Amino acid sequence: MKDTILLVGAGGQIGTVLTEALRKAFGSDHVVATDLRPLENQNGPTEILDALDGQALAALVKKYKVTQIYHLAAILSATGEKNPMWAWDINMRSLFNVLEVSREQQVAKVYYPSSIAVFGLEASPAMTPQYSVLIPGTVYGISKVAGENWANYYFKRYGLDVRSLRYPGIIGYESMPGGGTTDYAVDIYHYAVQNKPYECFLRADTPLPMLYMPDAIRATLELMEAPANQIMVRTSYNLAGMTFNPGEITASIQKEVPDFKVSYVPDFRQAIADSWPASIDDSAARRDWGWKPEYDLDAMTRDMLFHLRKQYGM
Ligand code: NAD
Ligand code: SER
């Protein structure tokens, strides 16, 4: 039987690109994109779905005979800090709905992204190990720590094949980020191609782990395609691509756009960034299912600028 995949929260930064990649891999008719808001430019089935509505989710899983769910809907770090209880409710209730429907209807595989936000000030900030102290400073991070543990629980208790990656900040040209602390690293490229000065909300010397979208999508597909007996981490895998700070991404862009100007005006997101690691040890992902990133900062910058110039008609 061919797999049928349902994405929850498909209209966001990652879902937009992941939907396309899954449609290429599995066939457009076999990938159902859902979101709270109507989805545009789709070449396969789409549905409006509030992930908090467990019955509606169950009906879609039944209707399309879904065999895999990618659960992307979440409130990210910066937006979550503005309304913590609301963020907790959405992040957890949507996950429980996905886990429960998957258990009840015997969905074969579930993908649940976690984040570097699971780490807090108590974790070692350089090459943060897979198994670290997890005391996050944001409600988003708390929800991801809880979510990873629920994923592990459903695997151990019910045999549900849930797989997860702790994404770093994801950077891509196809879609805009949705309220995270790493969003500056996408916004900055849009300002650069338009020859506008950029005001960065983090200090120039704030290093964070980041990953270019093509690597993030490939990591997700490779994890989900790996034989189940190779997935040794059932909470969530550390995943790394590159590390840079706002000063370094600015310098990388200035190699291509020499007049580009950036000023630094830190806001509440500085404290969030300061609580996250600078770099991540992803050796478990490399060992278990062969993870290897391809893009470094300068390669990403060249590719981002090339595609954004096309998008802006330059
Ligand atoms: P995003 O904010 O861009 O997109 C989230 C999508 O979920 C949006 O389209 C939104 O409309 C939808 N959504 C929100 N509430 C919903 C609900 N109740 N029902 C259905 N849909 C709902 O997020 P993203 O950047 O694409 O992130 C996807 C996942 O990856 C999230 O779980 C996020 O925590 C994780 N992640 C992202 C990054 C990153 O840098 N983008 C890093 C680490 C982890
Ligand atoms: N990019 C995400 C955020 O900043 C990390 O999970 O919230």
Coordinates of C-alpha atoms and ligand atoms in Angstrom, one line a residue:
M1 CA 0.0 0.0 0.0
K2 CA 1.3 3.5 -0.9
D3 CA 1.8 5.9 2.0
T4 CA -0.6 8.8 2.5
I5 CA 0.8 11.7 4.5
L6 CA -1.1 14.4 6.4
L7 CA 0.7 17.6 7.4
V8 CA -0.7 19.6 10.3
G9 CA 0.4 23.2 10.2
A10 CA 1.5 22.9 6.5
G11 CA 1.2 26.7 5.8
G12 CA 4.1 27.7 7.9
Q13 CA 7.8 28.4 7.3
I14 CA 8.8 24.7 7.2
G15 CA 5.5 23.1 6.1
T16 CA 5.4 25.1 2.9
V17 CA 8.6 23.6 1.8
L18 CA 8.2 20.2 3.3
T19 CA 4.8 19.7 1.6
E20 CA 6.4 20.2 -1.8
A21 CA 9.3 17.9 -0.9
L22 CA 6.9 15.2 0.3
R23 CA 4.7 15.6 -2.8
K24 CA 7.8 15.0 -5.0
A25 CA 8.7 11.9 -3.0
F26 CA 5.3 10.3 -2.5
G27 CA 3.1 11.8 -5.3
S28 CA 0.9 14.9 -5.0
D29 CA -2.3 13.0 -4.4
H30 CA -0.7 11.2 -1.5
V31 CA 0.1 14.3 0.6
V32 CA -2.7 16.2 2.3
A33 CA -1.7 19.7 3.5
T34 CA -3.8 21.1 6.3
D35 CA -3.6 24.4 8.3
L36 CA -5.8 26.7 10.3
R37 CA -5.7 29.2 7.3
P38 CA -6.5 28.5 3.7
L39 CA -3.4 27.2 1.8
E40 CA -2.4 28.8 -1.5
N41 CA -0.5 27.5 -4.6
Q42 CA -1.2 23.9 -3.8
N43 CA -0.9 21.0 -6.3
G44 CA -2.4 18.4 -4.1
P45 CA -5.3 17.9 -1.6
T46 CA -5.7 20.6 1.1
E47 CA -8.0 21.0 4.1
I48 CA -8.6 23.6 6.7
L49 CA -7.9 22.0 10.1
D50 CA -7.6 23.3 13.6
A51 CA -5.3 20.9 15.3
L52 CA -7.1 21.5 18.6
D53 CA -10.2 19.8 17.1
G54 CA -9.4 16.1 17.6
Q55 CA -12.6 14.9 16.0
A56 CA -11.9 16.8 12.8
L57 CA -8.4 15.5 12.7
A58 CA -9.6 11.9 13.2
A59 CA -12.2 12.4 10.4
L60 CA -9.4 13.5 8.0
V61 CA -7.1 10.6 8.9
K62 CA -10.0 8.3 8.2
K63 CA -11.1 10.0 5.0
Y64 CA -7.7 9.9 3.4
K65 CA -6.6 6.6 5.0
V66 CA -3.5 8.4 6.4
T67 CA -0.4 6.4 7.1
Q68 CA 1.9 9.1 8.3
I69 CA 1.3 12.4 10.1
Y70 CA 3.8 15.4 10.1
H71 CA 2.8 17.6 13.0
L72 CA 4.2 21.1 12.4
A73 CA 1.6 23.4 14.1
A74 CA 3.1 25.2 17.0
I75 CA 3.5 28.6 18.6
L76 CA 7.2 29.4 18.5
S77 CA 9.5 30.9 21.1
A78 CA 9.0 34.7 20.8
T79 CA 5.3 34.6 20.1
G80 CA 4.9 32.1 22.9
E81 CA 6.5 34.4 25.5
K82 CA 3.8 37.0 24.8
N83 CA 1.0 34.6 25.9
P84 CA 2.5 31.6 27.7
M85 CA -0.8 29.8 28.6
W86 CA -2.1 30.1 25.1
A87 CA 1.1 28.8 23.6
W88 CA 1.2 25.8 26.1
D89 CA -2.4 24.9 25.3
I90 CA -1.9 24.9 21.5
N91 CA 1.4 23.2 21.5
M92 CA 0.4 20.4 23.9
R93 CA -3.3 19.9 23.0
S94 CA -2.5 19.7 19.2
L95 CA 0.3 17.1 20.0
F96 CA -2.0 15.0 22.1
N97 CA -4.6 15.0 19.4
V98 CA -2.0 13.8 16.8
L99 CA -0.7 11.1 19.2
E100 CA -4.1 9.8 20.2
V101 CA -5.5 9.7 16.6
S102 CA -2.4 7.9 15.5
R103 CA -2.7 5.4 18.2
E104 CA -6.4 4.8 17.7
Q105 CA -6.2 4.6 13.9
Q106 CA -2.9 2.8 13.7
V107 CA -1.0 5.5 11.8
A108 CA 2.3 3.9 10.9
K109 CA 4.7 6.9 11.5
V110 CA 4.5 10.4 13.1
Y111 CA 6.9 13.2 12.7
Y112 CA 7.1 15.8 15.6
P113 CA 9.8 18.5 15.4
S114 CA 11.4 19.7 18.6
S115 CA 13.9 22.5 18.9
I116 CA 17.1 23.8 20.4
A117 CA 14.7 25.7 22.7
V118 CA 14.7 22.5 24.9
F119 CA 18.0 23.6 26.3
G120 CA 18.4 26.3 28.9
L121 CA 21.2 28.1 30.8
E122 CA 22.1 24.9 32.7
A123 CA 23.0 23.0 29.6
S124 CA 26.6 23.1 28.3
P125 CA 26.5 25.9 25.6
A126 CA 29.2 24.6 23.3
M127 CA 28.6 21.4 21.3
T128 CA 25.6 20.7 23.6
P129 CA 25.3 16.9 24.0
Q130 CA 22.3 14.8 23.0
Y131 CA 21.6 14.0 26.6
S132 CA 21.8 17.3 28.5
V133 CA 20.1 19.0 31.4
L134 CA 16.8 20.3 29.9
I135 CA 15.6 23.3 31.9
P136 CA 14.3 25.6 29.2
G137 CA 13.6 29.3 29.8
T138 CA 10.6 29.7 27.5
V139 CA 7.1 28.2 27.5
Y140 CA 7.9 27.0 23.9
G141 CA 11.0 25.1 25.2
I142 CA 9.0 23.6 28.1
S143 CA 6.3 22.4 25.6
K144 CA 9.0 20.9 23.4
V145 CA 10.7 19.0 26.3
A146 CA 7.2 17.7 27.4
G147 CA 6.4 16.9 23.7
E148 CA 9.6 14.9 23.2
N149 CA 8.9 12.9 26.3
W150 CA 5.3 12.2 25.2
A151 CA 6.6 11.0 21.9
N152 CA 9.0 8.7 23.7
Y153 CA 6.1 7.5 25.9
Y154 CA 3.8 6.7 23.0
F155 CA 6.7 4.8 21.3
K156 CA 7.5 2.7 24.4
R157 CA 3.9 2.2 25.7
Y158 CA 2.0 1.8 22.4
G159 CA 4.7 1.1 19.8
L160 CA 3.7 4.2 17.9
D161 CA 6.6 5.0 15.6
V162 CA 7.1 8.7 16.5
R163 CA 10.3 10.4 15.2
S164 CA 11.7 13.8 16.1
L165 CA 14.5 16.3 15.4
R166 CA 15.6 19.2 17.5
Y167 CA 15.8 21.7 14.7
P168 CA 18.1 24.7 15.1
G169 CA 17.0 28.0 13.6
I170 CA 15.8 27.3 10.0
I171 CA 16.6 29.7 7.2
G172 CA 15.0 29.6 3.7
Y173 CA 13.9 31.8 0.9
E174 CA 10.6 30.1 0.1
S175 CA 8.6 31.1 3.2
M176 CA 8.7 33.6 6.1
P177 CA 9.4 32.5 9.7
G178 CA 6.5 32.5 12.2
G179 CA 7.5 34.2 15.4
G180 CA 10.8 32.7 16.6
T181 CA 14.0 34.1 18.0
T182 CA 16.0 33.0 15.0
D183 CA 13.8 34.9 12.5
Y184 CA 16.3 37.7 12.1
A185 CA 18.5 35.3 10.0
V186 CA 15.8 35.1 7.4
D187 CA 14.6 38.8 7.6
I188 CA 18.2 40.0 7.1
Y189 CA 18.5 38.5 3.6
H190 CA 15.2 40.2 2.5
Y191 CA 16.5 43.6 3.6
A192 CA 19.9 42.9 1.9
V193 CA 18.4 42.1 -1.5
Q194 CA 16.2 45.2 -1.3
N195 CA 19.2 47.4 -0.4
K196 CA 17.6 48.5 2.8
P197 CA 19.4 48.8 6.1
Y198 CA 18.4 46.1 8.7
E199 CA 17.9 46.6 12.4
C200 CA 18.7 43.3 14.2
F201 CA 16.9 42.4 17.4
L202 CA 19.9 40.5 18.7
R203 CA 23.4 41.7 19.6
A204 CA 26.1 41.2 17.0
D205 CA 27.9 38.7 19.2
T206 CA 25.1 36.2 19.8
P207 CA 25.9 32.8 18.3
L208 CA 23.1 30.4 17.6
P209 CA 22.9 27.0 15.8
M210 CA 21.2 27.4 12.4
L211 CA 20.4 25.1 9.4
Y212 CA 19.6 25.9 5.8
M213 CA 16.2 24.8 4.6
P214 CA 17.4 22.2 2.0
D215 CA 19.4 20.5 4.7
A216 CA 16.4 20.7 7.2
I217 CA 14.1 19.1 4.7
R218 CA 16.6 16.4 3.7
A219 CA 17.2 15.6 7.4
T220 CA 13.5 15.2 8.0
L221 CA 13.0 12.9 5.0
E222 CA 16.1 10.8 5.9
L223 CA 15.0 10.4 9.5
M224 CA 11.5 9.3 8.4
E225 CA 12.8 6.9 5.8
A226 CA 15.4 5.3 8.1
P227 CA 14.6 1.7 9.2
A228 CA 12.9 1.8 12.6
N229 CA 15.6 -0.3 14.2
Q230 CA 18.1 2.4 13.5
I231 CA 16.2 5.1 15.4
M232 CA 17.8 4.8 18.8
V233 CA 16.7 8.2 20.2
R234 CA 12.9 8.3 20.7
T235 CA 12.7 11.6 22.4
S236 CA 14.3 13.9 19.7
Y237 CA 17.7 14.0 17.9
N238 CA 20.1 16.9 18.2
L239 CA 20.6 18.3 14.7
A240 CA 23.3 20.8 13.6
G241 CA 24.2 22.6 10.4
M242 CA 26.2 25.7 11.2
T243 CA 26.7 28.3 13.9
F244 CA 27.0 32.0 13.4
N245 CA 26.2 35.3 15.1
P246 CA 24.5 38.4 13.6
G247 CA 27.9 40.0 13.0
E248 CA 29.1 37.0 11.0
I249 CA 25.9 36.6 8.9
T250 CA 26.2 40.4 8.1
A251 CA 29.8 39.9 7.1
S252 CA 28.9 37.0 4.9
I253 CA 26.2 39.0 3.1
Q254 CA 28.6 42.0 2.7
K255 CA 30.9 39.8 0.6
E256 CA 28.0 39.8 -1.9
V257 CA 26.3 43.2 -1.0
P258 CA 29.2 45.4 0.1
D259 CA 27.0 48.4 1.0
F260 CA 24.7 46.5 3.3
K261 CA 24.2 48.1 6.7
V262 CA 23.1 46.5 9.9
S263 CA 22.4 48.1 13.3
Y264 CA 21.8 46.1 16.5
V265 CA 18.9 47.0 18.9
P266 CA 18.4 44.0 21.2
D267 CA 14.9 43.4 22.5
F268 CA 13.2 40.7 24.7
R269 CA 14.4 38.0 22.3
Q270 CA 18.1 38.6 23.4
A271 CA 17.4 36.8 26.7
I272 CA 15.9 33.9 24.8
A273 CA 18.9 33.6 22.5
D274 CA 21.3 33.9 25.4
S275 CA 19.6 30.9 27.1
W276 CA 20.2 28.7 24.0
P277 CA 23.3 26.8 23.0
A278 CA 25.8 28.2 20.6
S279 CA 26.5 24.9 18.9
I280 CA 25.0 21.4 19.0
D281 CA 26.6 17.9 19.1
D282 CA 24.6 15.9 16.5
S283 CA 26.8 12.8 16.6
A284 CA 23.9 10.5 17.5
A285 CA 22.0 11.5 14.3
R286 CA 25.2 11.0 12.3
R287 CA 25.8 7.6 13.8
D288 CA 22.2 6.3 13.7
W289 CA 20.9 7.3 10.3
G290 CA 23.9 9.0 8.6
W291 CA 23.0 12.7 9.0
K292 CA 25.5 15.1 7.4
P293 CA 24.7 18.8 6.6
E294 CA 25.8 20.3 3.2
Y295 CA 25.6 24.0 3.6
D296 CA 27.9 26.4 5.5
L297 CA 27.2 30.1 6.0
D298 CA 28.7 31.4 2.8
A299 CA 27.1 28.7 0.6
M300 CA 23.8 29.5 2.2
T301 CA 24.2 33.2 1.7
R302 CA 25.0 32.8 -2.0
D303 CA 22.0 30.6 -2.5
M304 CA 19.6 32.8 -0.5
L305 CA 20.6 35.9 -2.3
F306 CA 20.3 34.2 -5.7
H307 CA 16.8 33.0 -5.1
L308 CA 15.6 36.2 -3.3
R309 CA 16.9 38.4 -6.1
K310 CA 14.7 36.3 -8.5
Q311 CA 11.7 36.6 -6.2
Y312 CA 12.1 40.3 -6.0
G313 CA 12.4 40.5 -9.8
M314 CA 16.1 41.6 -9.8
Ligands
NAD1 P1 5.3 28.5 11.6 O1 4.9 29.3 12.8 O2 5.9 29.1 10.5 O3 4.1 27.6 11.1 C1 3.2 27.0 12.0 C2 1.9 26.7 11.2 O4 1.0 26.1 12.1 C3 1.3 28.0 10.7 O5 1.0 27.9 9.3 C4 0.0 28.1 11.5 O6 -1.1 28.7 10.8 C5 -0.3 26.7 11.9 N1 -1.1 26.6 13.1 C6 -1.0 27.3 14.3 N2 -1.9 26.9 15.1 C7 -2.6 25.9 14.5 C8 -3.7 25.0 14.9 N3 -4.3 25.2 16.1 N4 -4.1 24.1 14.0 C9 -3.6 24.0 12.8 N5 -2.5 24.8 12.3 C10 -2.1 25.7 13.2 O7 6.3 27.3 12.2 P2 7.5 26.6 11.5 O8 8.7 27.5 11.6 O9 7.1 26.1 10.1 O10 7.7 25.4 12.5 C11 7.2 24.1 12.2 C12 7.5 23.2 13.4 O11 9.0 23.2 13.5 C13 7.1 23.7 14.8 O12 6.7 22.7 15.6 C14 8.3 24.4 15.3 O13 8.3 24.4 16.7 C15 9.4 23.6 14.8 N6 10.7 24.3 14.7 C16 10.8 25.3 13.8 C17 12.1 26.0 13.8 C18 12.3 27.1 12.8 O14 13.4 27.7 12.9 N7 11.4 27.4 11.9 C19 13.1 25.6 14.6 C20 12.8 24.6 15.6 C21 11.6 23.9 15.6
SER2 N1 13.5 29.0 15.3 C1 12.8 28.6 16.5 C2 12.5 29.8 17.4 O1 13.3 30.7 17.3 C3 13.6 27.6 17.3 O2 12.7 26.6 17.7 O3 11.6 29.8 18.1

